[in-house]
Coordinates of C-alpha atoms and ligand atoms in Angstrom, one line a residue:
M27 CA 8.1 -4.9 3.5
C28 CA 10.6 -7.7 2.8
G29 CA 10.5 -9.6 -0.2
I30 CA 9.9 -13.5 -0.3
V31 CA 10.5 -15.4 -3.7
G32 CA 10.3 -19.9 -4.0
Y33 CA 10.3 -21.6 -6.7
I34 CA 10.5 -26.0 -7.0
G35 CA 10.3 -27.5 -10.6
S36 CA 12.3 -28.2 -13.4
H37 CA 14.4 -25.1 -14.2
Q38 CA 16.8 -23.7 -12.8
A39 CA 15.5 -21.6 -9.8
A40 CA 18.3 -19.0 -10.0
P41 CA 16.7 -17.1 -13.1
I42 CA 13.5 -17.4 -11.4
L43 CA 13.9 -16.3 -8.0
V44 CA 16.2 -13.1 -8.9
N45 CA 14.1 -11.8 -11.3
G46 CA 11.4 -12.6 -8.9
I47 CA 12.8 -10.4 -6.3
K48 CA 13.5 -8.0 -8.8
R49 CA 10.0 -7.3 -9.0
L50 CA 9.3 -6.6 -5.2
E51 CA 12.3 -3.7 -5.3
Y52 CA 9.4 -1.3 -5.2
R53 CA 8.7 -2.6 -2.0
G54 CA 12.2 -0.9 -0.7
Y55 CA 14.8 -2.7 0.6
D56 CA 18.2 -2.5 2.1
S57 CA 20.1 -6.3 1.3
V58 CA 19.9 -9.5 -0.7
G59 CA 20.2 -13.2 -0.5
V60 CA 19.5 -16.5 -2.2
A61 CA 19.7 -19.7 -1.3
V62 CA 19.5 -22.7 -4.1
V63 CA 19.8 -26.9 -3.3
N64 CA 22.0 -28.6 -5.1
G65 CA 23.0 -31.4 -3.0
E66 CA 24.2 -28.8 -0.7
I67 CA 22.6 -25.6 0.1
E68 CA 24.6 -22.7 -1.4
I69 CA 23.9 -18.7 0.0
K70 CA 24.9 -15.7 -1.7
K71 CA 23.6 -12.7 0.4
E72 CA 24.6 -8.7 0.5
V73 CA 24.0 -5.6 1.4
G74 CA 23.2 -3.0 -1.4
M75 CA 20.7 -3.3 -4.3
I76 CA 19.8 -6.3 -6.5
D77 CA 21.6 -5.9 -9.9
K78 CA 24.6 -4.3 -8.4
V79 CA 24.9 -8.0 -5.8
N80 CA 24.1 -9.8 -8.8
A81 CA 26.8 -8.2 -10.5
V82 CA 29.4 -9.2 -8.6
H83 CA 28.2 -12.5 -7.2
C84 CA 26.2 -13.7 -10.0
L85 CA 23.3 -15.1 -8.3
D86 CA 21.2 -15.8 -11.5
K87 CA 24.1 -18.6 -12.2
M88 CA 23.8 -20.5 -9.1
E89 CA 22.6 -24.2 -10.1
G90 CA 20.1 -26.0 -8.3
T91 CA 15.6 -26.6 -9.8
R92 CA 14.7 -25.1 -5.8
G93 CA 15.1 -22.5 -4.0
I94 CA 14.2 -19.0 -1.5
A95 CA 15.2 -15.4 -2.0
H96 CA 14.4 -11.9 -0.2
T97 CA 14.6 -8.4 -0.2
R98 CA 15.2 -7.4 3.7
W99 CA 13.8 -4.2 5.1
A100 CA 16.0 -4.0 8.2
T101 CA 13.8 -4.0 11.4
H102 CA 16.4 -6.1 13.7
G103 CA 19.8 -5.8 13.1
E104 CA 21.4 -3.0 11.0
P105 CA 21.6 -3.6 6.9
S106 CA 24.8 -6.2 6.8
K107 CA 25.7 -9.1 4.9
R108 CA 25.9 -11.2 8.5
N109 CA 22.3 -10.1 8.8
A110 CA 20.4 -10.6 5.1
H111 CA 18.3 -13.2 4.6
P112 CA 18.7 -16.3 3.7
H113 CA 19.5 -17.5 7.6
M114 CA 21.0 -21.2 8.0
D115 CA 21.3 -23.6 11.5
C116 CA 24.0 -24.7 12.5
T117 CA 24.2 -27.5 10.3
G118 CA 24.2 -26.1 7.1
D119 CA 21.2 -28.5 6.1
V120 CA 18.6 -26.0 6.7
A121 CA 17.8 -22.1 5.2
I122 CA 15.1 -19.6 5.9
V123 CA 13.7 -16.5 5.0
H124 CA 11.8 -14.5 6.4
N125 CA 9.2 -11.6 6.9
G126 CA 7.8 -10.0 10.1
I127 CA 9.0 -9.3 13.3
I128 CA 9.0 -12.1 16.0
E129 CA 8.4 -10.4 19.7
N130 CA 9.7 -13.4 21.6
Y131 CA 13.1 -13.6 19.7
V132 CA 15.2 -12.6 22.5
S133 CA 14.2 -15.6 25.2
I134 CA 14.2 -17.9 22.1
R135 CA 17.8 -16.8 21.2
K136 CA 18.8 -17.1 24.9
M137 CA 17.4 -20.5 25.2
L138 CA 19.0 -22.0 21.6
Q139 CA 22.4 -20.1 22.4
E140 CA 21.8 -22.5 26.1
E141 CA 21.2 -25.3 24.3
G142 CA 24.8 -24.8 22.0
H143 CA 23.1 -23.1 19.1
A144 CA 25.5 -20.6 17.4
M145 CA 24.1 -17.7 16.4
A146 CA 25.5 -15.9 12.8
S147 CA 23.6 -12.8 12.6
D148 CA 21.8 -10.0 15.0
T149 CA 18.4 -10.8 13.3
D150 CA 15.5 -12.5 15.2
S151 CA 14.0 -14.1 12.2
E152 CA 17.6 -16.5 12.5
V153 CA 15.8 -18.3 15.2
I154 CA 13.6 -19.2 13.2
A155 CA 16.1 -21.8 11.2
H156 CA 17.5 -23.3 15.2
L157 CA 14.7 -24.2 16.0
I158 CA 13.8 -26.0 12.8
E159 CA 17.2 -27.5 13.0
K160 CA 15.9 -28.2 17.3
F161 CA 13.0 -29.7 16.2
Y162 CA 14.1 -31.6 12.9
E163 CA 13.5 -35.4 12.9
G164 CA 13.5 -36.3 8.9
N165 CA 10.2 -34.0 8.2
L166 CA 10.7 -30.6 7.3
E167 CA 7.1 -29.8 7.7
T168 CA 6.9 -31.0 10.9
A169 CA 9.8 -29.1 12.0
V170 CA 9.0 -25.8 10.5
R171 CA 5.1 -26.4 12.4
K172 CA 6.6 -27.3 15.5
A173 CA 9.1 -24.1 15.4
L174 CA 6.1 -21.8 14.7
L175 CA 4.4 -22.8 17.6
Q176 CA 7.1 -21.7 19.5
I177 CA 7.0 -17.9 17.8
Q178 CA 5.3 -15.0 19.1
G179 CA 4.7 -12.0 16.0
T180 CA 4.5 -12.1 12.8
Y181 CA 5.9 -14.0 10.0
G182 CA 5.8 -14.4 6.1
L183 CA 8.4 -17.3 5.7
A184 CA 10.3 -19.6 3.2
A185 CA 12.3 -22.4 3.9
V186 CA 14.1 -25.4 2.4
H187 CA 16.4 -28.7 3.8
K188 CA 18.9 -29.9 1.4
R189 CA 17.7 -33.6 1.6
E190 CA 14.0 -32.4 1.1
N191 CA 12.5 -31.9 -2.1
K192 CA 10.0 -29.3 -1.1
I193 CA 9.6 -26.0 0.1
V194 CA 7.9 -25.3 3.6
V195 CA 5.9 -22.2 3.4
A196 CA 3.7 -20.4 6.5
R197 CA 2.3 -17.2 7.2
N198 CA 0.9 -14.9 10.2
G199 CA 0.3 -11.6 9.2
S200 CA 2.7 -11.3 6.4
P201 CA 1.3 -12.1 3.0
I202 CA 2.1 -15.3 1.5
V203 CA 0.5 -16.4 -2.0
I204 CA 1.8 -19.7 -3.8
G205 CA 1.5 -20.4 -7.8
V206 CA 0.8 -23.2 -9.3
K207 CA 1.7 -24.4 -12.9
E208 CA 2.6 -27.8 -14.6
N209 CA 6.2 -27.7 -14.9
G210 CA 6.7 -25.9 -10.7
T211 CA 5.3 -24.2 -8.4
F212 CA 6.1 -20.5 -6.9
A213 CA 6.3 -18.9 -3.5
A214 CA 6.0 -15.2 -3.2
S215 CA 5.2 -12.5 -0.8
D216 CA 3.6 -10.6 -3.2
A217 CA 2.2 -12.2 -6.6
S218 CA 3.6 -9.6 -8.8
A219 CA 7.0 -11.3 -8.2
I220 CA 5.9 -14.8 -9.9
L221 CA 2.6 -13.2 -12.2
E222 CA 4.7 -13.8 -15.3
H223 CA 4.7 -17.3 -14.6
T224 CA 1.4 -18.0 -13.7
K225 CA -1.9 -16.8 -12.7
K226 CA -3.1 -19.5 -10.6
M227 CA -2.8 -18.2 -7.1
I228 CA -3.3 -19.7 -3.6
Y229 CA -3.3 -17.3 -0.6
L230 CA -2.6 -18.4 2.3
D231 CA -4.6 -17.7 5.5
D232 CA -2.7 -16.9 9.2
R233 CA -1.5 -19.9 10.7
E234 CA -0.9 -21.7 7.9
I235 CA 1.7 -23.8 6.4
G236 CA 2.2 -24.8 2.7
V237 CA 4.2 -27.7 1.5
I238 CA 5.2 -27.2 -2.2
G239 CA 6.7 -29.8 -4.4
P240 CA 7.4 -29.9 -7.8
G241 CA 3.6 -29.4 -9.1
A242 CA 2.1 -30.5 -5.8
V243 CA 0.5 -28.1 -2.7
V244 CA -0.5 -29.2 0.5
V245 CA -2.3 -26.2 2.7
K246 CA -2.4 -27.5 6.6
N247 CA -3.4 -25.2 9.8
L248 CA -1.1 -25.5 12.7
E249 CA -2.7 -28.1 14.4
D250 CA -1.5 -30.3 11.3
K251 CA -4.9 -30.6 10.0
K252 CA -5.4 -30.3 6.3
I253 CA -6.8 -27.3 4.6
D254 CA -8.7 -27.4 0.9
K255 CA -7.2 -24.3 -0.4
G256 CA -9.1 -22.9 -3.9
T257 CA -7.0 -21.6 -6.8
Q258 CA -7.4 -18.0 -7.2
E259 CA -7.1 -16.6 -10.9
I260 CA -5.4 -12.8 -10.5
E261 CA -6.7 -10.6 -13.1
W262 CA -3.7 -8.6 -13.7
D263 CA -1.2 -9.1 -16.5
L264 CA 2.4 -8.5 -17.1
A265 CA 2.2 -5.3 -18.6
Q266 CA 0.6 -3.5 -15.7
I267 CA 3.3 -4.6 -13.9
E268 CA 6.0 -3.2 -15.9
K269 CA 6.5 0.9 -16.8
G270 CA 6.3 0.7 -19.7
E271 CA 7.6 4.0 -21.7
F272 CA 7.4 5.7 -18.3
K273 CA 10.8 6.7 -16.2
H274 CA 9.1 5.8 -13.4
F275 CA 5.6 3.7 -11.8
M276 CA 4.3 6.4 -9.8
L277 CA 4.7 8.7 -12.9
K278 CA 2.5 5.5 -14.9
E279 CA 0.4 5.4 -12.2
I280 CA -0.5 9.2 -12.2
F281 CA -1.2 8.6 -15.9
E282 CA -3.4 5.3 -15.8
Q283 CA -6.0 7.4 -13.4
P284 CA -8.6 7.9 -16.7
E285 CA -8.2 4.3 -17.1
S286 CA -8.6 3.2 -13.6
L287 CA -11.1 5.5 -12.6
K288 CA -13.2 4.2 -15.4
N289 CA -12.5 0.3 -14.0
T290 CA -13.1 1.3 -10.6
M291 CA -16.6 2.5 -12.3
R292 CA -17.1 -0.2 -14.4
G293 CA -20.7 -1.7 -14.1
R294 CA -21.5 -0.2 -11.0
L295 CA -23.1 3.2 -12.6
G296 CA -26.3 3.1 -14.2
N297 CA -30.1 4.0 -13.0
E298 CA -28.6 2.9 -9.6
I299 CA -25.1 2.1 -8.2
K300 CA -24.8 -1.7 -8.2
L301 CA -22.1 -2.9 -5.0
S302 CA -22.0 -6.5 -4.8
I303 CA -22.8 -5.9 -0.9
N304 CA -24.4 -9.0 0.4
S305 CA -25.9 -7.2 3.7
R306 CA -28.4 -4.7 4.6
I307 CA -26.0 -2.0 5.5
E308 CA -28.5 0.8 5.0
D309 CA -29.6 -0.4 8.3
S310 CA -26.1 1.4 9.5
E311 CA -26.8 4.1 12.3
R312 CA -23.1 5.6 12.1
L313 CA -20.2 4.7 9.4
I314 CA -16.9 4.7 11.0
L315 CA -14.0 4.9 8.3
V316 CA -10.7 3.7 9.6
A317 CA -6.9 3.6 7.2
G318 CA -3.6 5.1 7.3
G319 CA -1.4 7.4 5.3
T320 CA -2.7 8.2 1.7
S321 CA -5.7 6.0 2.5
W322 CA -6.6 8.1 5.6
H323 CA -6.9 11.2 3.4
A324 CA -9.1 9.3 1.5
A325 CA -11.6 8.6 4.2
L326 CA -11.9 12.1 5.1
I327 CA -12.6 13.1 1.7
G328 CA -15.5 10.2 2.4
R329 CA -16.8 11.2 5.6
Y330 CA -17.4 14.9 3.5
L331 CA -19.4 12.6 0.9
L332 CA -21.4 10.5 3.0
E333 CA -22.5 12.8 5.5
E334 CA -23.5 14.9 2.7
I335 CA -25.2 12.4 -0.1
A336 CA -26.4 9.7 2.4
K337 CA -27.0 11.5 5.7
I338 CA -24.8 8.9 7.8
P339 CA -23.1 10.4 10.7
T340 CA -19.6 9.4 10.1
E341 CA -16.3 10.0 11.7
V342 CA -12.4 9.1 10.9
D343 CA -10.1 7.3 12.4
Y344 CA -6.5 6.2 11.7
S345 CA -6.4 2.6 12.3
S346 CA -3.1 2.6 14.6
E347 CA -6.0 5.0 16.8
F348 CA -8.8 2.8 16.6
R349 CA -6.7 -0.5 17.1
Y350 CA -6.1 0.8 20.7
R351 CA -8.5 3.4 22.0
N352 CA -10.9 0.6 23.1
P353 CA -13.3 2.1 20.5
L354 CA -17.3 2.3 21.5
I355 CA -18.6 0.2 19.0
R356 CA -22.6 0.1 19.0
E357 CA -24.8 -2.4 17.1
K358 CA -25.4 -0.6 13.9
D359 CA -21.8 0.7 13.5
L360 CA -20.8 -0.3 10.4
V361 CA -16.4 0.3 10.1
V362 CA -15.4 0.4 6.7
V363 CA -11.4 0.0 6.1
I364 CA -9.7 1.4 3.3
S365 CA -6.6 -0.3 2.1
Q366 CA -4.6 0.0 -1.7
S367 CA -2.4 -3.2 -0.4
G368 CA -4.9 -4.7 1.6
E369 CA -2.2 -5.8 4.3
T370 CA -1.1 -2.7 6.4
A371 CA -1.2 -4.2 9.9
D372 CA -2.9 -1.6 11.4
T373 CA -5.6 -1.8 9.2
L374 CA -5.9 -5.4 9.8
A375 CA -5.8 -5.0 13.5
A376 CA -8.4 -2.5 13.5
L377 CA -10.6 -4.8 11.2
R378 CA -10.1 -7.6 13.9
E379 CA -11.1 -5.4 16.8
A380 CA -14.0 -4.3 15.2
K381 CA -15.6 -7.2 13.9
K382 CA -14.3 -8.7 17.4
R383 CA -16.5 -5.4 19.2
G384 CA -19.4 -6.6 16.6
A385 CA -19.6 -4.3 14.1
K386 CA -20.5 -4.9 10.5
T387 CA -17.3 -4.3 8.6
L388 CA -16.6 -3.9 4.9
G389 CA -13.4 -3.2 3.0
I390 CA -12.7 -1.0 0.4
I391 CA -9.4 -2.6 -1.0
N392 CA -7.6 -2.4 -4.5
V393 CA -5.3 -6.1 -4.1
V394 CA -7.6 -8.7 -4.8
G395 CA -7.5 -11.8 -2.7
S396 CA -5.3 -9.7 -0.2
T397 CA -5.7 -10.7 4.1
I398 CA -7.9 -7.6 4.7
A399 CA -10.3 -8.3 1.6
R400 CA -10.3 -11.7 2.7
E401 CA -11.0 -10.9 6.8
A402 CA -13.7 -8.1 5.8
E403 CA -17.6 -9.1 5.6
M404 CA -18.3 -7.5 2.3
G405 CA -16.3 -5.2 0.7
V406 CA -16.2 -3.4 -3.1
Y407 CA -12.9 -3.9 -4.9
L408 CA -10.7 -0.8 -6.7
H409 CA -9.7 -2.6 -9.5
A410 CA -7.4 0.1 -10.3
G411 CA -4.9 -2.5 -11.0
P412 CA -1.4 -2.9 -9.4
E413 CA -0.2 -0.1 -7.9
I414 CA 3.9 -0.4 -7.5
G415 CA 5.1 2.7 -7.0
V416 CA 5.5 3.8 -3.0
A417 CA 3.2 6.4 -3.4
S418 CA -0.4 6.0 -3.8
T419 CA -2.1 7.8 -6.5
K420 CA -4.1 6.1 -8.6
A421 CA -5.1 4.2 -5.6
F422 CA -6.4 7.3 -4.1
T423 CA -8.6 8.8 -6.6
S424 CA -10.2 5.2 -6.9
Q425 CA -11.0 5.1 -3.1
V426 CA -12.4 8.8 -3.1
T427 CA -14.8 7.8 -6.5
A428 CA -15.3 4.1 -4.9
L429 CA -17.1 6.6 -1.5
C430 CA -18.5 8.3 -3.3
M431 CA -20.4 5.1 -4.8
L432 CA -21.0 4.2 -1.3
A433 CA -22.5 7.1 -0.5
V434 CA -24.9 6.9 -3.5
Y435 CA -25.7 3.4 -2.8
L436 CA -26.7 4.5 0.5
K437 CA -28.8 7.2 -0.1
E438 CA -30.8 5.8 -3.0
R439 CA -31.0 2.5 -0.1
K440 CA -32.3 4.1 3.0
R441 CA -34.0 7.1 0.9
G442 CA -34.8 5.5 -2.2
E443 CA -33.4 8.5 -4.0
T444 CA -31.1 8.1 -7.0
D445 CA -28.7 10.9 -7.5
I446 CA -28.5 10.8 -11.4
K447 CA -26.9 14.0 -11.7
L448 CA -23.6 12.9 -9.7
M449 CA -23.5 9.7 -11.2
R450 CA -23.5 11.4 -14.6
E451 CA -20.9 13.7 -13.3
L452 CA -18.8 11.0 -11.9
S453 CA -19.0 9.6 -15.4
T454 CA -16.9 12.6 -16.6
L455 CA -14.2 12.4 -14.1
P456 CA -12.4 10.4 -16.1
E457 CA -11.9 13.0 -19.1
K458 CA -11.8 16.0 -17.2
I459 CA -8.8 14.0 -15.3
D460 CA -7.0 13.4 -18.6
S461 CA -7.8 17.3 -19.5
V462 CA -5.4 18.2 -16.4
L463 CA -2.6 15.3 -17.5
K464 CA -2.2 17.2 -20.8
N465 CA -1.3 20.3 -18.1
K466 CA 1.9 18.4 -17.4
D467 CA 4.5 20.5 -18.6
K468 CA 2.9 23.5 -17.3
I469 CA 2.8 21.6 -14.0
K470 CA 6.6 20.7 -14.4
D471 CA 8.0 24.3 -15.5
I472 CA 6.4 25.2 -12.1
A473 CA 8.6 22.2 -10.5
G474 CA 11.0 23.6 -11.5
S475 CA 10.4 27.1 -10.4
V476 CA 10.0 25.8 -6.0
F477 CA 12.6 22.5 -6.1
K478 CA 14.5 23.9 -4.7
H479 CA 12.7 25.3 -1.2
N480 CA 12.5 23.1 1.8
N481 CA 9.5 23.9 3.7
F482 CA 6.2 23.9 1.8
L483 CA 2.7 24.4 2.9
Y484 CA -0.6 23.1 1.9
L485 CA -4.2 24.9 2.2
G486 CA -7.5 23.7 1.0
R487 CA -11.0 24.6 2.6
G488 CA -13.9 21.8 3.3
I489 CA -13.9 18.6 1.2
N490 CA -10.6 20.1 -0.1
F491 CA -8.8 19.8 3.5
P492 CA -8.0 16.5 2.9
V493 CA -6.8 17.4 -0.8
A494 CA -4.4 19.8 0.7
L495 CA -3.0 17.0 2.7
E496 CA -2.2 14.5 0.5
G497 CA -0.8 17.4 -1.9
A498 CA 1.6 17.3 1.0
L499 CA 2.3 13.7 1.6
K500 CA 3.2 13.3 -1.7
L501 CA 5.9 16.3 -1.6
K502 CA 6.9 14.7 1.8
E503 CA 7.2 11.1 0.9
I504 CA 9.3 11.3 -2.8
S505 CA 11.0 14.4 -2.2
Y506 CA 11.8 14.5 1.3
I507 CA 11.2 18.4 1.6
H508 CA 9.3 19.1 4.8
A509 CA 5.4 20.0 3.2
E510 CA 2.0 20.6 6.0
G511 CA -1.1 20.4 4.9
Y512 CA -4.0 22.8 6.8
P513 CA -7.4 23.7 6.5
A514 CA -6.9 27.3 4.6
A515 CA -8.6 28.6 7.4
E516 CA -6.3 27.7 10.2
M517 CA -3.7 29.5 9.0
K518 CA -4.6 32.4 10.8
H519 CA -3.8 30.5 13.8
G520 CA -0.3 29.9 13.7
P521 CA 0.9 28.6 10.4
I522 CA 0.9 32.3 9.2
A523 CA 4.0 32.9 11.2
L524 CA 5.8 30.6 8.9
I525 CA 4.9 33.0 5.7
D526 CA 8.2 34.5 3.7
E527 CA 9.1 34.5 0.2
N528 CA 11.0 31.2 1.0
M529 CA 7.5 29.1 1.8
P530 CA 5.8 28.3 -0.9
V531 CA 1.9 28.2 -0.4
V532 CA -0.5 25.4 -2.8
F533 CA -3.8 27.1 -2.3
V534 CA -6.5 24.6 -3.2
A535 CA -8.8 27.3 -4.4
N536 CA -12.1 25.9 -7.1
K537 CA -14.6 28.2 -7.5
G538 CA -17.8 27.5 -5.3
K539 CA -17.7 27.0 -1.4
G540 CA -15.5 28.9 -0.1
Y541 CA -13.9 30.4 -3.0
E542 CA -14.1 34.5 -2.0
K543 CA -12.4 33.2 1.9
T544 CA -9.8 31.7 0.1
L545 CA -9.1 34.6 -1.5
S546 CA -8.7 36.2 1.4
N547 CA -6.7 34.0 2.6
M548 CA -4.4 34.3 -0.4
E549 CA -4.2 38.1 -0.2
E550 CA -2.7 37.3 3.7
V551 CA 0.1 35.6 2.0
K552 CA 0.4 37.8 -0.9
A553 CA 1.5 40.4 2.0
R554 CA 4.1 38.6 3.6
H555 CA 5.9 38.2 0.3
G556 CA 5.2 34.6 0.2
K557 CA 4.8 32.6 -3.1
I558 CA 1.4 31.0 -4.1
I559 CA 0.6 28.0 -6.5
A560 CA -3.1 28.0 -7.0
I561 CA -5.1 25.0 -8.6
A562 CA -8.3 26.9 -9.8
T563 CA -11.0 26.5 -11.6
E564 CA -10.6 26.6 -15.9
G565 CA -11.7 30.2 -16.9
D566 CA -10.8 32.0 -13.4
E567 CA -8.6 34.7 -14.3
D568 CA -9.0 37.1 -11.7
I569 CA -6.9 34.5 -9.2
K570 CA -4.0 35.4 -11.1
R571 CA -3.4 38.7 -9.7
L572 CA -3.1 37.1 -6.3
A573 CA -1.3 33.2 -7.3
D574 CA 2.6 33.6 -9.0
W575 CA 1.2 30.5 -10.7
V576 CA -2.1 29.2 -11.6
I577 CA -2.9 25.1 -12.6
H578 CA -6.8 25.3 -14.0
V579 CA -8.5 22.4 -13.8
P580 CA -11.6 21.3 -15.3
E581 CA -15.4 22.3 -13.5
T582 CA -16.8 19.9 -11.7
L583 CA -19.3 19.4 -8.2
D584 CA -18.1 20.6 -5.4
I585 CA -17.9 17.1 -4.2
L586 CA -16.2 15.7 -6.8
T587 CA -13.2 18.7 -7.1
P588 CA -11.2 16.5 -4.7
V589 CA -10.9 13.9 -7.6
I590 CA -9.3 16.6 -9.8
N591 CA -7.4 18.7 -7.4
T592 CA -5.2 15.9 -6.7
I593 CA -3.7 15.0 -9.9
P594 CA -2.2 18.4 -10.3
L595 CA -0.6 17.5 -6.5
Q596 CA 0.9 14.6 -7.2
L597 CA 2.3 15.9 -10.5
L598 CA 4.1 18.7 -9.0
A599 CA 5.1 15.8 -6.2
Y600 CA 6.6 13.7 -8.9
Y601 CA 8.3 16.6 -11.0
I602 CA 10.0 18.4 -8.2
A603 CA 11.3 14.6 -6.6
D604 CA 12.4 13.6 -10.1
M605 CA 14.1 17.3 -10.4
K606 CA 16.0 16.3 -7.3
G607 CA 17.5 13.1 -8.8
L608 CA 15.4 11.0 -6.1
D609 CA 14.6 7.6 -6.4
V610 CA 10.9 8.2 -7.1
D611 CA 9.5 4.6 -6.6
K612 CA 11.4 3.5 -4.1
P613 CA 11.8 6.4 -1.7
R614 CA 14.2 6.0 1.6
N615 CA 12.9 4.3 4.7
L616 CA 9.9 4.0 2.8
A617 CA 7.8 0.4 1.7
K618 CA 4.4 0.4 -0.3
S619 CA 2.6 -1.9 2.5
V620 CA 3.5 -1.1 6.0
T621 CA 3.0 -4.8 7.2
V622 CA 4.7 -4.2 10.5
E623 CA 3.2 -2.5 13.4
Ligands
AGP717 C1 1.0 6.7 0.5 O1 1.3 7.1 -0.2 C2 1.6 5.8 1.1 N1 2.5 5.3 0.8 C3 0.9 5.5 2.8 O2 0.9 6.5 3.5 C4 -0.3 4.3 2.5 O3 -1.1 5.0 1.9 C5 0.0 3.7 3.8 O4 0.8 3.0 4.4 C6 -1.9 3.1 3.9 O5 -1.5 1.7 2.8 P1 -2.7 0.7 2.7 O6 -3.3 1.9 1.8 O7 -2.3 0.3 1.9 O8 -3.4 0.4 3.7

């Protein structure tokens, strides 16, 4: 997902802009550009990482007190200098940066070219600059509004005109947040880019335009009607979006999990579960959990929790499948959308589809003020703090914990029964995670023994089958090693053909439900010279006769084992990727929040 930063005020804009887009690097990008206004619009842009481009082009030395900056994640047009943002109109009076996809750009481009506009790039975004030029009659905001009315698709946009002391921003499907402060006003595609300057944020909604001057903000809709948007104070601080003594954000966030889990449970565990849910969801007769990626794995675990604890029939769907499969929604359905970023396009579209079909909707979200959080009827925030690493870790364990609390909440309200034993065990999880983290050196040693392999199989049973999927995804997305997650019992239906001494097999093999059968699966792998890494319950020494490596984890209730079992799998993936010298926080081809469809 592209990064956008804008600033207008009494300070030099360039250092603020460059520092801001650096804070968005974790989202993944291939090129960078800055436009600063100082009489004329000066633009510098290039393919490459920010530090390298800045070293050559001195981006942060450009002079002017208003400007916009962009990190591009190519969608239309390959990564190149000409396709990097900002883009200008024909006259050089207008510059824009854009995040999103313009679905009708081909017809717009053709129309503009027939009217004499000369395109300088292969991107869809550039047509916005020329549309603004086409409609400009002395007011940038009016020209932007008219331009956007021509567009089908998504945008997060910032635009400047050399003669107007303002920046005009707009959003439809790609987030834009405005930061307000006495000596200047900021805009960004993510609050973390401007957090060091202000915590007072205004979140634009779809089809809204923000006109920002030095210390002033006016928000209107596309019908030119003024909208009164309050400011929200965000709860994060700067330390939370910096690595500190950790080599990578991902490692920092893995080690934050005892704290992030405490924050997810804070104020909610007691004689009963306290969730600020303002509707009678206990009348729901079916839950449909909808998410993507790691959040979908949390949803799969959520189904076990909700059916076992709350006895409510629960389905799970990929957001991308749900939104297109014409889902049959009944009046008593509750659709629960799960998203760390709260901006995933497929999940946002699934939420809107569910609302359109009359379902109650509930969001389990980490980023406060995100689009999904604001559009869901009700929600449970994770309070896990900002998750910067592209590979989701602490958000996942917090999502599972939140789903467990939701299950207990529903049980209490449907049957008047409180599950004290479960809540007490939930409160011990941060400490148990801490003890697993203390095992990091052993996990690092195991990574050192297997990081050269090219294929892995992850196997788990029951509520730990999604943990196998999650462990495999962690490895895939940051080490680029092929890995598959499977239900352990399914191995004999095909995957066992893959087993040989070159295929490490990771078993989630806690004592408890399915343990004996899992040992049989391990025997089958052993008989084919497979290498076995086992996640086992503390005190289980027998398993060493089958496993080449054993990672012991503290005992807990069967239904809470996923929260504990995921930790060593996160660390295993992290150390393998780091040993391969890969960019753990910014894996190739991936973005932290997938706001394009
Ligand atoms: C997880 O490690 C990935 N980065 C990705 O699968 C992610 O979980 C997915 O894109 C969903 O993101 P969300 O939770 O922000 O909606």
